[in-house]
Amino acid sequence: MAPFHSDRPALVARLRAAGCVYAEDEAELLIAAAGSAEALTDLVDRRVAGLPLEHLLGWAEFCGLRVAVDPGVFVPRGRTALLVSAAAAVAGPAPAVLELCCGSGAAALVLHGRLAPRWLAAADIDPAAVACARRNLDPLGVAVYQGDLFAPVPSEWRGRLDLVVANAPYVPSGALALMPAEARLHEAPVALDGGADGLAVLGRVAAGAAEWLAPGGHLAVEVSAAQAEALCAVLTGAGLVPTVVHDDDLDATAVTARRLA
Ligand SMILES: C[S@@+](CC[C@H](N)C(=O)[O-])C[C@H]1O[C@@H](n2cnc3c(N)ncnc32)[C@H](O)[C@@H]1O
């Protein structure tokens, strides 16, 4: 029970009128997060104004874990559970793992628990994402580097990684304006914009993975179903052997790609 009075039905009605589909659940979470009636009013006002619930709470649920998410940082999506399970499925025992484009570091956090990696690190170009990922991953002793794709990763790992995981931006630039306001206005453009065809960053990830993976190692990336074929051509062109996985329930597509031994 919250230590203050809250008019729950009125709160739910306000959230629902603002377009919150899971208004009851959101009301519970906001009440639990607020320490006072004033704080609750402030949280609800900002939610109704369009701030993502996760940015207000300061965390998101991802693959059963609570992941800290700071303002402006990409909110981990439920569909990315497919990327994580596809990556875990191709990783061998005690792998050396790198998460690129890590955002909050959600995927690395889950893979740390699932894989018992002998080495795990994460990297992102956005300082806000790096600070957030460090909050999630420092307690596990997982290093988070800041920079463009592989550039900040210690060079001793070039050609020795067993698994590279990346949920890189893949929204075509022309489709950004069609995204929900929560993403468009409250997540950094660098987290979303994948260039003209959406594959600009993924193409560079593929080229880098061909150098940084050990022979027989795997890259695992997320993409939209409509982009999967074009991405497979890019991966094949980089010398990798792609496999597409899709999950209708999650509305998710991931591609794993093996570097030939
Ligand atoms: C779609 S978000 C995914 C974040 C996280 N992997 C997740 O699933 O929650 C893409 C991330 O890629 C990062 N990013 C974009 N371009 C990058 C680049 N050239 N090098 C490193 N990170 C990049 C963004 O800062 C953002 O955090």
PDB file of C-alpha atoms and ligand atoms in Angstrom:
ATOM      1  CA  MET A   1       0.000   0.000   0.000  1.00  0.00           C
ATOM      2  CA  ALA A   2       1.206   3.485  -0.829  1.00  0.00           C
ATOM      3  CA  PRO A   3       1.753   5.570   2.352  1.00  0.00           C
ATOM      4  CA  PHE A   4      -0.534   8.302   0.965  1.00  0.00           C
ATOM      5  CA  HIS A   5      -4.034   8.523  -0.408  1.00  0.00           C
ATOM      6  CA  SER A   6      -4.466   8.164  -4.165  1.00  0.00           C
ATOM      7  CA  ASP A   7      -7.709   8.181  -6.157  1.00  0.00           C
ATOM      8  CA  ARG A   8      -6.888   5.068  -8.184  1.00  0.00           C
ATOM      9  CA  PRO A   9     -10.015   5.017 -10.428  1.00  0.00           C
ATOM     10  CA  ALA A  10      -9.509   8.693 -11.340  1.00  0.00           C
ATOM     11  CA  LEU A  11      -5.838   8.013 -12.048  1.00  0.00           C
ATOM     12  CA  VAL A  12      -6.647   5.046 -14.293  1.00  0.00           C
ATOM     13  CA  ALA A  13      -9.275   7.093 -16.146  1.00  0.00           C
ATOM     14  CA  ARG A  14      -6.764   9.905 -16.725  1.00  0.00           C
ATOM     15  CA  LEU A  15      -4.119   7.532 -18.034  1.00  0.00           C
ATOM     16  CA  ARG A  16      -6.631   5.775 -20.264  1.00  0.00           C
ATOM     17  CA  ALA A  17      -7.883   9.072 -21.694  1.00  0.00           C
ATOM     18  CA  ALA A  18      -4.264   9.930 -22.511  1.00  0.00           C
ATOM     19  CA  GLY A  19      -4.014   6.732 -24.583  1.00  0.00           C
ATOM     20  CA  CYS A  20      -2.223   4.440 -22.107  1.00  0.00           C
ATOM     21  CA  VAL A  21      -3.376   0.962 -23.149  1.00  0.00           C
ATOM     22  CA  TYR A  22      -2.356  -0.712 -19.891  1.00  0.00           C
ATOM     23  CA  ALA A  23      -3.735   2.071 -17.696  1.00  0.00           C
ATOM     24  CA  GLU A  24      -4.385  -0.143 -14.634  1.00  0.00           C
ATOM     25  CA  ASP A  25      -0.870  -1.583 -14.666  1.00  0.00           C
ATOM     26  CA  GLU A  26       0.675   1.820 -15.218  1.00  0.00           C
ATOM     27  CA  ALA A  27      -1.324   3.289 -12.348  1.00  0.00           C
ATOM     28  CA  GLU A  28      -0.008   0.566  -9.999  1.00  0.00           C
ATOM     29  CA  LEU A  29       3.574   1.190 -11.079  1.00  0.00           C
ATOM     30  CA  LEU A  30       3.325   4.963 -10.778  1.00  0.00           C
ATOM     31  CA  ILE A  31       1.714   4.756  -7.340  1.00  0.00           C
ATOM     32  CA  ALA A  32       4.448   2.373  -6.209  1.00  0.00           C
ATOM     33  CA  ALA A  33       7.152   4.699  -7.587  1.00  0.00           C
ATOM     34  CA  ALA A  34       5.792   7.877  -5.990  1.00  0.00           C
ATOM     35  CA  GLY A  35       6.782   8.651  -2.425  1.00  0.00           C
ATOM     36  CA  SER A  36       4.010  11.193  -1.874  1.00  0.00           C
ATOM     37  CA  ALA A  37       0.748  12.452  -3.371  1.00  0.00           C
ATOM     38  CA  GLU A  38       2.638  15.414  -4.871  1.00  0.00           C
ATOM     39  CA  ALA A  39       5.204  13.137  -6.490  1.00  0.00           C
ATOM     40  CA  LEU A  40       2.410  10.971  -7.907  1.00  0.00           C
ATOM     41  CA  THR A  41       0.690  14.003  -9.434  1.00  0.00           C
ATOM     42  CA  ASP A  42       3.981  15.035 -11.017  1.00  0.00           C
ATOM     43  CA  LEU A  43       4.606  11.538 -12.428  1.00  0.00           C
ATOM     44  CA  VAL A  44       1.094  11.264 -13.843  1.00  0.00           C
ATOM     45  CA  ASP A  45       1.260  14.763 -15.340  1.00  0.00           C
ATOM     46  CA  ARG A  46       4.480  13.864 -17.132  1.00  0.00           C
ATOM     47  CA  ARG A  47       3.100  10.483 -18.267  1.00  0.00           C
ATOM     48  CA  VAL A  48      -0.021  12.160 -19.665  1.00  0.00           C
ATOM     49  CA  ALA A  49       2.261  14.651 -21.434  1.00  0.00           C
ATOM     50  CA  GLY A  50       3.846  11.697 -23.246  1.00  0.00           C
ATOM     51  CA  LEU A  51       6.994  10.700 -21.373  1.00  0.00           C
ATOM     52  CA  PRO A  52       7.713   6.971 -21.627  1.00  0.00           C
ATOM     53  CA  LEU A  53       6.630   5.078 -18.510  1.00  0.00           C
ATOM     54  CA  GLU A  54      10.087   3.512 -18.211  1.00  0.00           C
ATOM     55  CA  HIS A  55      11.824   6.903 -18.153  1.00  0.00           C
ATOM     56  CA  LEU A  56       9.517   7.997 -15.344  1.00  0.00           C
ATOM     57  CA  LEU A  57      10.043   4.825 -13.338  1.00  0.00           C
ATOM     58  CA  GLY A  58      13.773   4.735 -14.107  1.00  0.00           C
ATOM     59  CA  TRP A  59      13.648   1.081 -15.115  1.00  0.00           C
ATOM     60  CA  ALA A  60      12.210  -1.347 -17.664  1.00  0.00           C
ATOM     61  CA  GLU A  61      11.397  -5.034 -17.357  1.00  0.00           C
ATOM     62  CA  PHE A  62      13.429  -7.040 -19.889  1.00  0.00           C
ATOM     63  CA  CYS A  63      13.578 -10.838 -20.069  1.00  0.00           C
ATOM     64  CA  GLY A  64      12.436 -10.986 -16.442  1.00  0.00           C
ATOM     65  CA  LEU A  65      15.088  -8.554 -15.188  1.00  0.00           C
ATOM     66  CA  ARG A  66      14.725  -4.966 -14.014  1.00  0.00           C
ATOM     67  CA  VAL A  67      17.028  -2.802 -16.135  1.00  0.00           C
ATOM     68  CA  ALA A  68      17.820   0.820 -15.222  1.00  0.00           C
ATOM     69  CA  VAL A  69      16.861   3.194 -18.065  1.00  0.00           C
ATOM     70  CA  ASP A  70      17.840   6.858 -17.917  1.00  0.00           C
ATOM     71  CA  PRO A  71      16.007   9.720 -19.676  1.00  0.00           C
ATOM     72  CA  GLY A  72      16.837   9.832 -23.389  1.00  0.00           C
ATOM     73  CA  VAL A  73      18.190   6.269 -23.423  1.00  0.00           C
ATOM     74  CA  PHE A  74      16.476   3.686 -25.655  1.00  0.00           C
ATOM     75  CA  VAL A  75      13.882   1.681 -23.713  1.00  0.00           C
ATOM     76  CA  PRO A  76      14.569  -2.056 -24.212  1.00  0.00           C
ATOM     77  CA  ARG A  77      11.700  -3.572 -26.200  1.00  0.00           C
ATOM     78  CA  GLY A  78      10.027  -6.898 -25.462  1.00  0.00           C
ATOM     79  CA  ARG A  79      10.752  -8.081 -29.015  1.00  0.00           C
ATOM     80  CA  THR A  80      14.506  -7.958 -28.348  1.00  0.00           C
ATOM     81  CA  ALA A  81      14.068 -11.091 -26.206  1.00  0.00           C
ATOM     82  CA  LEU A  82      14.277 -12.958 -29.538  1.00  0.00           C
ATOM     83  CA  LEU A  83      17.690 -11.452 -30.308  1.00  0.00           C
ATOM     84  CA  VAL A  84      18.948 -12.476 -26.879  1.00  0.00           C
ATOM     85  CA  SER A  85      17.695 -16.055 -27.182  1.00  0.00           C
ATOM     86  CA  ALA A  86      18.990 -16.373 -30.771  1.00  0.00           C
ATOM     87  CA  ALA A  87      22.395 -15.122 -29.626  1.00  0.00           C
ATOM     88  CA  ALA A  88      22.456 -17.477 -26.632  1.00  0.00           C
ATOM     89  CA  ALA A  89      21.516 -20.406 -28.879  1.00  0.00           C
ATOM     90  CA  VAL A  90      24.586 -19.996 -31.105  1.00  0.00           C
ATOM     91  CA  ALA A  91      27.105 -19.185 -28.357  1.00  0.00           C
ATOM     92  CA  GLY A  92      29.405 -22.024 -27.426  1.00  0.00           C
ATOM     93  CA  PRO A  93      30.651 -22.753 -23.888  1.00  0.00           C
ATOM     94  CA  ALA A  94      32.313 -19.901 -21.938  1.00  0.00           C
ATOM     95  CA  PRO A  95      32.197 -17.517 -24.904  1.00  0.00           C
ATOM     96  CA  ALA A  96      33.913 -14.137 -25.339  1.00  0.00           C
ATOM     97  CA  VAL A  97      30.973 -11.800 -25.957  1.00  0.00           C
ATOM     98  CA  LEU A  98      30.636  -8.183 -27.064  1.00  0.00           C
ATOM     99  CA  GLU A  99      27.362  -6.243 -27.116  1.00  0.00           C
ATOM    100  CA  LEU A 100      27.554  -3.324 -29.546  1.00  0.00           C
ATOM    101  CA  CYS A 101      24.996  -0.504 -29.616  1.00  0.00           C
ATOM    102  CA  CYS A 102      24.205  -1.581 -26.057  1.00  0.00           C
ATOM    103  CA  GLY A 103      21.935   1.286 -24.969  1.00  0.00           C
ATOM    104  CA  SER A 104      21.055   0.489 -21.352  1.00  0.00           C
ATOM    105  CA  GLY A 105      23.054  -2.759 -21.624  1.00  0.00           C
ATOM    106  CA  ALA A 106      19.905  -4.862 -21.279  1.00  0.00           C
ATOM    107  CA  ALA A 107      21.037  -7.664 -23.595  1.00  0.00           C
ATOM    108  CA  ALA A 108      24.467  -7.923 -21.956  1.00  0.00           C
ATOM    109  CA  LEU A 109      22.793  -8.048 -18.548  1.00  0.00           C
ATOM    110  CA  VAL A 110      20.645 -11.025 -19.582  1.00  0.00           C
ATOM    111  CA  LEU A 111      23.464 -12.797 -21.453  1.00  0.00           C
ATOM    112  CA  HIS A 112      25.718 -12.483 -18.410  1.00  0.00           C
ATOM    113  CA  GLY A 113      23.261 -14.674 -16.513  1.00  0.00           C
ATOM    114  CA  ARG A 114      22.560 -17.107 -19.353  1.00  0.00           C
ATOM    115  CA  LEU A 115      26.008 -17.763 -20.808  1.00  0.00           C
ATOM    116  CA  ALA A 116      28.662 -17.648 -18.067  1.00  0.00           C
ATOM    117  CA  PRO A 117      30.943 -15.854 -20.564  1.00  0.00           C
ATOM    118  CA  ARG A 118      34.716 -15.885 -20.060  1.00  0.00           C
ATOM    119  CA  TRP A 119      34.718 -12.262 -21.259  1.00  0.00           C
ATOM    120  CA  LEU A 120      31.798  -9.886 -21.726  1.00  0.00           C
ATOM    121  CA  ALA A 121      31.854  -6.200 -22.619  1.00  0.00           C
ATOM    122  CA  ALA A 122      29.449  -3.649 -24.062  1.00  0.00           C
ATOM    123  CA  ALA A 123      29.852  -0.456 -26.084  1.00  0.00           C
ATOM    124  CA  ASP A 124      27.777   2.450 -27.348  1.00  0.00           C
ATOM    125  CA  ILE A 125      28.452   5.793 -29.021  1.00  0.00           C
ATOM    126  CA  ASP A 126      26.029   7.818 -26.879  1.00  0.00           C
ATOM    127  CA  PRO A 127      27.479   9.053 -23.534  1.00  0.00           C
ATOM    128  CA  ALA A 128      24.028   8.890 -21.871  1.00  0.00           C
ATOM    129  CA  ALA A 129      23.627   5.252 -22.924  1.00  0.00           C
ATOM    130  CA  VAL A 130      27.146   4.405 -21.732  1.00  0.00           C
ATOM    131  CA  ALA A 131      26.485   5.965 -18.305  1.00  0.00           C
ATOM    132  CA  CYS A 132      23.218   4.023 -18.041  1.00  0.00           C
ATOM    133  CA  ALA A 133      24.803   0.735 -19.173  1.00  0.00           C
ATOM    134  CA  ARG A 134      27.556   1.221 -16.595  1.00  0.00           C
ATOM    135  CA  ARG A 135      24.916   1.502 -13.861  1.00  0.00           C
ATOM    136  CA  ASN A 136      23.511  -1.851 -14.989  1.00  0.00           C
ATOM    137  CA  LEU A 137      26.760  -3.655 -15.751  1.00  0.00           C
ATOM    138  CA  ASP A 138      29.419  -2.269 -13.364  1.00  0.00           C
ATOM    139  CA  PRO A 139      28.085  -4.411 -10.488  1.00  0.00           C
ATOM    140  CA  LEU A 140      28.760  -7.491 -12.643  1.00  0.00           C
ATOM    141  CA  GLY A 141      32.300  -6.376 -13.530  1.00  0.00           C
ATOM    142  CA  VAL A 142      31.309  -5.928 -17.200  1.00  0.00           C
ATOM    143  CA  ALA A 143      33.216  -3.100 -18.926  1.00  0.00           C
ATOM    144  CA  VAL A 144      31.273  -0.565 -21.034  1.00  0.00           C
ATOM    145  CA  TYR A 145      33.211   1.377 -23.692  1.00  0.00           C
ATOM    146  CA  GLN A 146      32.190   4.573 -25.433  1.00  0.00           C
ATOM    147  CA  GLY A 147      32.752   5.069 -29.152  1.00  0.00           C
ATOM    148  CA  ASP A 148      31.794   4.150 -32.695  1.00  0.00           C
ATOM    149  CA  LEU A 149      31.007   0.412 -32.990  1.00  0.00           C
ATOM    150  CA  PHE A 150      34.245  -1.622 -32.504  1.00  0.00           C
ATOM    151  CA  ALA A 151      36.564   1.424 -32.280  1.00  0.00           C
ATOM    152  CA  PRO A 152      36.721   1.623 -28.440  1.00  0.00           C
ATOM    153  CA  VAL A 153      37.054  -2.160 -27.882  1.00  0.00           C
ATOM    154  CA  PRO A 154      40.525  -3.329 -26.752  1.00  0.00           C
ATOM    155  CA  SER A 155      42.342  -4.448 -29.898  1.00  0.00           C
ATOM    156  CA  GLU A 156      43.530  -7.671 -28.250  1.00  0.00           C
ATOM    157  CA  TRP A 157      39.989  -9.022 -28.906  1.00  0.00           C
ATOM    158  CA  ARG A 158      40.145  -8.476 -32.678  1.00  0.00           C
ATOM    159  CA  GLY A 159      39.616 -11.864 -34.339  1.00  0.00           C
ATOM    160  CA  ARG A 160      38.933 -13.587 -30.986  1.00  0.00           C
ATOM    161  CA  LEU A 161      35.252 -12.890 -30.203  1.00  0.00           C
ATOM    162  CA  ASP A 162      32.851 -15.838 -30.131  1.00  0.00           C
ATOM    163  CA  LEU A 163      29.703 -13.720 -30.168  1.00  0.00           C
ATOM    164  CA  VAL A 164      28.897 -10.138 -31.171  1.00  0.00           C
ATOM    165  CA  VAL A 165      25.341  -9.019 -30.338  1.00  0.00           C
ATOM    166  CA  ALA A 166      23.891  -5.769 -31.653  1.00  0.00           C
ATOM    167  CA  ASN A 167      20.460  -4.246 -31.602  1.00  0.00           C
ATOM    168  CA  ALA A 168      21.675  -1.383 -33.797  1.00  0.00           C
ATOM    169  CA  PRO A 169      19.346   1.349 -35.097  1.00  0.00           C
ATOM    170  CA  TYR A 170      17.461   0.028 -38.139  1.00  0.00           C
ATOM    171  CA  VAL A 171      14.581   2.438 -38.761  1.00  0.00           C
ATOM    172  CA  PRO A 172      14.877   3.952 -42.271  1.00  0.00           C
ATOM    173  CA  SER A 173      15.397   7.712 -41.931  1.00  0.00           C
ATOM    174  CA  GLY A 174      12.206   8.398 -43.885  1.00  0.00           C
ATOM    175  CA  ALA A 175      10.140   6.332 -41.421  1.00  0.00           C
ATOM    176  CA  LEU A 176      11.312   8.134 -38.278  1.00  0.00           C
ATOM    177  CA  ALA A 177       8.489  10.652 -38.510  1.00  0.00           C
ATOM    178  CA  LEU A 178       5.991   7.763 -38.408  1.00  0.00           C
ATOM    179  CA  MET A 179       7.289   6.400 -35.103  1.00  0.00           C
ATOM    180  CA  PRO A 180       5.224   6.784 -31.924  1.00  0.00           C
ATOM    181  CA  ALA A 181       5.852  10.133 -30.209  1.00  0.00           C
ATOM    182  CA  GLU A 182       7.280   8.360 -27.151  1.00  0.00           C
ATOM    183  CA  ALA A 183      10.183   7.096 -29.252  1.00  0.00           C
ATOM    184  CA  ARG A 184      10.488  10.088 -31.585  1.00  0.00           C
ATOM    185  CA  LEU A 185      10.537  12.712 -28.870  1.00  0.00           C
ATOM    186  CA  HIS A 186      12.120  10.905 -25.940  1.00  0.00           C
ATOM    187  CA  GLU A 187      14.727   8.551 -27.378  1.00  0.00           C
ATOM    188  CA  ALA A 188      17.925   9.855 -29.006  1.00  0.00           C
ATOM    189  CA  PRO A 189      17.818   9.983 -32.843  1.00  0.00           C
ATOM    190  CA  VAL A 190      21.128   8.091 -32.887  1.00  0.00           C
ATOM    191  CA  ALA A 191      19.307   5.175 -31.241  1.00  0.00           C
ATOM    192  CA  LEU A 192      16.717   4.932 -34.010  1.00  0.00           C
ATOM    193  CA  ASP A 193      18.032   6.232 -37.337  1.00  0.00           C
ATOM    194  CA  GLY A 194      19.401   3.477 -39.552  1.00  0.00           C
ATOM    195  CA  GLY A 195      19.983   5.668 -42.622  1.00  0.00           C
ATOM    196  CA  ALA A 196      18.207   5.605 -45.992  1.00  0.00           C
ATOM    197  CA  ASP A 197      17.378   1.867 -46.033  1.00  0.00           C
ATOM    198  CA  GLY A 198      17.746   1.313 -42.286  1.00  0.00           C
ATOM    199  CA  LEU A 199      20.805  -0.876 -42.794  1.00  0.00           C
ATOM    200  CA  ALA A 200      23.597   1.718 -42.688  1.00  0.00           C
ATOM    201  CA  VAL A 201      24.793   0.917 -39.153  1.00  0.00           C
ATOM    202  CA  LEU A 202      24.102  -2.818 -39.509  1.00  0.00           C
ATOM    203  CA  GLY A 203      26.221  -2.906 -42.666  1.00  0.00           C
ATOM    204  CA  ARG A 204      29.150  -1.446 -40.715  1.00  0.00           C
ATOM    205  CA  VAL A 205      28.497  -3.900 -37.861  1.00  0.00           C
ATOM    206  CA  ALA A 206      28.659  -6.770 -40.382  1.00  0.00           C
ATOM    207  CA  ALA A 207      31.943  -5.538 -41.874  1.00  0.00           C
ATOM    208  CA  GLY A 208      33.469  -5.146 -38.407  1.00  0.00           C
ATOM    209  CA  ALA A 209      32.192  -8.524 -37.221  1.00  0.00           C
ATOM    210  CA  ALA A 210      33.993 -10.238 -40.094  1.00  0.00           C
ATOM    211  CA  GLU A 211      37.241  -8.894 -38.579  1.00  0.00           C
ATOM    212  CA  TRP A 212      36.498  -9.138 -34.874  1.00  0.00           C
ATOM    213  CA  LEU A 213      34.841 -12.568 -34.708  1.00  0.00           C
ATOM    214  CA  ALA A 214      36.963 -15.647 -34.215  1.00  0.00           C
ATOM    215  CA  PRO A 215      36.657 -18.218 -37.019  1.00  0.00           C
ATOM    216  CA  GLY A 216      33.329 -20.022 -36.343  1.00  0.00           C
ATOM    217  CA  GLY A 217      32.089 -17.122 -34.162  1.00  0.00           C
ATOM    218  CA  HIS A 218      28.639 -15.553 -34.564  1.00  0.00           C
ATOM    219  CA  LEU A 219      27.103 -12.141 -35.017  1.00  0.00           C
ATOM    220  CA  ALA A 220      23.483 -11.737 -33.808  1.00  0.00           C
ATOM    221  CA  VAL A 221      21.437  -8.695 -34.821  1.00  0.00           C
ATOM    222  CA  GLU A 222      17.813  -7.527 -34.799  1.00  0.00           C
ATOM    223  CA  VAL A 223      16.032  -6.161 -37.859  1.00  0.00           C
ATOM    224  CA  SER A 224      12.498  -5.814 -39.199  1.00  0.00           C
ATOM    225  CA  ALA A 225      11.028  -8.758 -41.130  1.00  0.00           C
ATOM    226  CA  ALA A 226      10.879  -6.621 -44.274  1.00  0.00           C
ATOM    227  CA  GLN A 227      14.625  -5.880 -44.078  1.00  0.00           C
ATOM    228  CA  ALA A 228      15.799  -9.444 -43.368  1.00  0.00           C
ATOM    229  CA  GLU A 229      16.495 -10.451 -46.971  1.00  0.00           C
ATOM    230  CA  ALA A 230      18.486  -7.306 -47.746  1.00  0.00           C
ATOM    231  CA  LEU A 231      20.420  -7.704 -44.495  1.00  0.00           C
ATOM    232  CA  CYS A 232      21.263 -11.324 -45.357  1.00  0.00           C
ATOM    233  CA  ALA A 233      22.756 -10.103 -48.642  1.00  0.00           C
ATOM    234  CA  VAL A 234      24.876  -7.584 -46.704  1.00  0.00           C
ATOM    235  CA  LEU A 235      26.035 -10.267 -44.258  1.00  0.00           C
ATOM    236  CA  THR A 236      26.867 -12.696 -47.056  1.00  0.00           C
ATOM    237  CA  GLY A 237      28.802  -9.937 -48.799  1.00  0.00           C
ATOM    238  CA  ALA A 238      30.833  -9.476 -45.603  1.00  0.00           C
ATOM    239  CA  GLY A 239      31.758 -13.174 -45.699  1.00  0.00           C
ATOM    240  CA  LEU A 240      29.307 -14.334 -43.015  1.00  0.00           C
ATOM    241  CA  VAL A 241      26.695 -17.113 -43.272  1.00  0.00           C
ATOM    242  CA  PRO A 242      23.281 -15.783 -42.136  1.00  0.00           C
ATOM    243  CA  THR A 243      20.277 -17.548 -40.597  1.00  0.00           C
ATOM    244  CA  VAL A 244      16.980 -15.711 -40.014  1.00  0.00           C
ATOM    245  CA  VAL A 245      14.797 -16.392 -36.961  1.00  0.00           C
ATOM    246  CA  HIS A 246      11.328 -14.942 -36.518  1.00  0.00           C
ATOM    247  CA  ASP A 247       8.779 -14.924 -33.702  1.00  0.00           C
ATOM    248  CA  ASP A 248       5.204 -13.997 -34.586  1.00  0.00           C
ATOM    249  CA  ASP A 249       4.125 -13.508 -30.970  1.00  0.00           C
ATOM    250  CA  LEU A 250       6.941 -11.043 -30.294  1.00  0.00           C
ATOM    251  CA  ASP A 251       6.679  -9.582 -33.819  1.00  0.00           C
ATOM    252  CA  ALA A 252      10.432  -9.927 -33.871  1.00  0.00           C
ATOM    253  CA  THR A 253      13.095 -10.885 -36.389  1.00  0.00           C
ATOM    254  CA  ALA A 254      16.732 -11.605 -35.615  1.00  0.00           C
ATOM    255  CA  VAL A 255      19.560 -12.765 -37.822  1.00  0.00           C
ATOM    256  CA  THR A 256      22.551 -14.774 -36.678  1.00  0.00           C
ATOM    257  CA  ALA A 257      25.554 -14.957 -38.993  1.00  0.00           C
ATOM    258  CA  ARG A 258      28.565 -17.244 -38.642  1.00  0.00           C
ATOM    259  CA  ARG A 259      32.090 -16.447 -39.640  1.00  0.00           C
ATOM    260  CA  LEU A 260      33.431 -19.415 -41.554  1.00  0.00           C
ATOM    261  CA  ALA A 261      36.055 -21.422 -39.689  1.00  0.00           C
TER     262      ALA A 261
HETATM  263  C1  LIG B   1      17.944   0.630 -31.008  1.00  0.00           C
HETATM  264  S1  LIG B   1      18.999   1.206 -29.727  1.00  0.00           S
HETATM  265  C2  LIG B   1      19.266  -0.353 -28.892  1.00  0.00           C
HETATM  266  C3  LIG B   1      19.792  -0.244 -27.502  1.00  0.00           C
HETATM  267  C4  LIG B   1      19.897  -1.591 -26.785  1.00  0.00           C
HETATM  268  N1  LIG B   1      20.735  -2.495 -27.532  1.00  0.00           N
HETATM  269  C5  LIG B   1      18.530  -2.187 -26.595  1.00  0.00           C
HETATM  270  O1  LIG B   1      18.121  -3.093 -27.315  1.00  0.00           O
HETATM  271  O2  LIG B   1      17.822  -1.738 -25.665  1.00  0.00           O
HETATM  272  C6  LIG B   1      20.478   1.450 -30.648  1.00  0.00           C
HETATM  273  C7  LIG B   1      21.713   1.912 -29.852  1.00  0.00           C
HETATM  274  O3  LIG B   1      22.804   2.019 -30.792  1.00  0.00           O
HETATM  275  C8  LIG B   1      23.628   3.098 -30.416  1.00  0.00           C
HETATM  276  N2  LIG B   1      24.400   3.483 -31.599  1.00  0.00           N
HETATM  277  C9  LIG B   1      23.963   4.072 -32.741  1.00  0.00           C
HETATM  278  N3  LIG B   1      24.964   4.253 -33.609  1.00  0.00           N
HETATM  279  C10 LIG B   1      26.076   3.745 -33.017  1.00  0.00           C
HETATM  280  C11 LIG B   1      27.450   3.620 -33.412  1.00  0.00           C
HETATM  281  N4  LIG B   1      27.868   4.060 -34.607  1.00  0.00           N
HETATM  282  N5  LIG B   1      28.326   3.059 -32.551  1.00  0.00           N
HETATM  283  C12 LIG B   1      27.897   2.605 -31.334  1.00  0.00           C
HETATM  284  N6  LIG B   1      26.629   2.707 -30.902  1.00  0.00           N
HETATM  285  C13 LIG B   1      25.724   3.251 -31.729  1.00  0.00           C
HETATM  286  C14 LIG B   1      22.651   4.149 -29.910  1.00  0.00           C
HETATM  287  O4  LIG B   1      23.286   5.096 -29.092  1.00  0.00           O
HETATM  288  C15 LIG B   1      21.615   3.264 -29.178  1.00  0.00           C
HETATM  289  O5  LIG B   1      21.940   3.158 -27.810  1.00  0.00           O
END
